[in-house]
Amino acid sequence: MFLVLFLLSLGSAGKAEASGAKIYLDGEQLNLPSGVKVLNVNNSIMVPIRVISENLGYEVKWEKSTQTVSVLDSVTAVHMNVGKTQSQVNGIEVQMSIPPMLQGGTTLVPLRFVSTEMGMDIEWDNQIKAVYLTSSAPPVATEPVQVSPPPAGSVGSNPGAVTPVEEVTPVSALASVDGISFVDNQLLIAVSGKVTPKVFSIPSPDRIVVDLPQSFLSSSFAGSDQQVGKETILPLEGYPDVKQIRYARFSASPETVRVVLDLHTSKAYELTHQNGLITLNLNIEQTAAPAEPASSGKKIVVIDAGHGDGDPGAPSVNKRWEKDFNLAVAQKVGKLLEKETQIEVVLTRSNDTFLELKDRVKIANNLKADVFVSIHGNSNNSSSANGTETFYTRDASLSFAKIMHSHLSKATGLKNRGVSYGNFHVTRETSMPAVLLEIGFLSNKGDETQMFKEDFQNRVAQSIVDGIKEYLKVQ
Ligand SMILES: [Zn+2]
């Protein structure tokens, strides 16, 4: 089964989903080619393949007929296909969490996947929205940098392709629909400006309709002459649930864009709208919670080991990974909580797998958990930064955070950095009291030595359990 991506794409102007992320290579900030936009799609940083060739110095090949992007150096060859999550690395099939996509004639590839496969270390600093790449062995730039300029039309080397003049409209109060695509069983609509989408489903035949009031199709929808009611159809192949996408300027008064998903069977969906990207997700039952707990009358505790698999988190001073530390502590907490007769414990991950932040949240929200605890190790450019810190986002979590921190801080014996507000996805989007524990600094020698010791982890796990029990008033 292949995922097929269809994208219509973006105008020339900066789009709201541009993440504004900075990219550092070996400590130097990269000067991205002009007109290049770094996008954040479901927490994956997507970059134009130009960045891979011009900034990272790898050879990039683009084959338009097969929509194949190849990234090469003297030892590694990564082949990816637009819209497909299967890739080949030195002849071996490797799954990607998000496929390359076409946008406005530019091919975007997931930066984390490419750089990891090419042997770089990658870290994401969410606070300052920066990607840090470390090249273990510098890519062998056999050719001077201008390697294989991709064919015209495949890459955003030509921002003038969409004449900005056409974007001058008398409709400044309207939102502009800049892109419509279907990726990974999700309908993505890129919008500039304010819009409140209306979604509803209609049976026989099954459809999901997304209406965008006070919106117009931007000039980047070439070929559509903006005649009211004139539909453009995008057939989809390889998706079990969705047959095709249709969109049109549905009405001129009020100005409305309508997007319709024609389904093979009726589907539940979830709509989110963030940073100019409207996402209609059809994957929602995948993380549906095991349905037993609610009836038991037990308190439900979700323990979240941060990061996992291809997202290793921060590296430690002794080259150990944050994901492994987080998992070790989470498993210990899980074991202890399993003995509690009044508590049902759920781990978001119990092995080295990767979960999107939103899926971690969904697990807790679907379960209607009583508390959520995310376990992390901290890191800082300065190796002297050290200590234990507890973060919360919503006010409703503050008293839980204080209780958790008092137990945790005593148990670690590290510097007490206190309880802080932090705008983390998992503590913000969960609907129950939620904390994110930064147990210690992996970038600090003293902290790190402790953190990978068995008895330290056992003490920390016990303190997390004690804090949860105190907060939930469980004996
Ligand atoms: Zn972390």
Coordinates of C-alpha atoms and ligand atoms in Angstrom, one line a residue, residues 306-307 311-314 322-323 326 374-379 424 436-438 442, ligand 1:
G306 CA 9.8 11.4 26.4
H307 CA 11.2 10.9 22.8
D311 CA 13.9 10.9 18.1
P312 CA 16.6 10.2 20.7
G313 CA 16.2 13.4 22.7
A314 CA 19.3 15.0 24.1
E322 CA 17.8 10.9 26.8
K323 CA 15.2 8.5 25.3
N326 CA 13.4 8.4 30.1
S374 CA 6.1 13.2 31.2
I375 CA 9.6 12.1 32.0
H376 CA 12.6 13.8 30.5
G377 CA 16.3 14.6 30.9
N378 CA 17.4 18.2 30.5
S379 CA 20.3 19.6 28.4
F424 CA 5.2 22.1 26.3
L436 CA 6.9 17.5 32.6
L437 CA 9.8 16.4 34.8
E438 CA 13.3 17.4 33.8
L442 CA 22.4 15.0 30.7
Ligands
ZN1 ZN 13.3 15.6 26.4

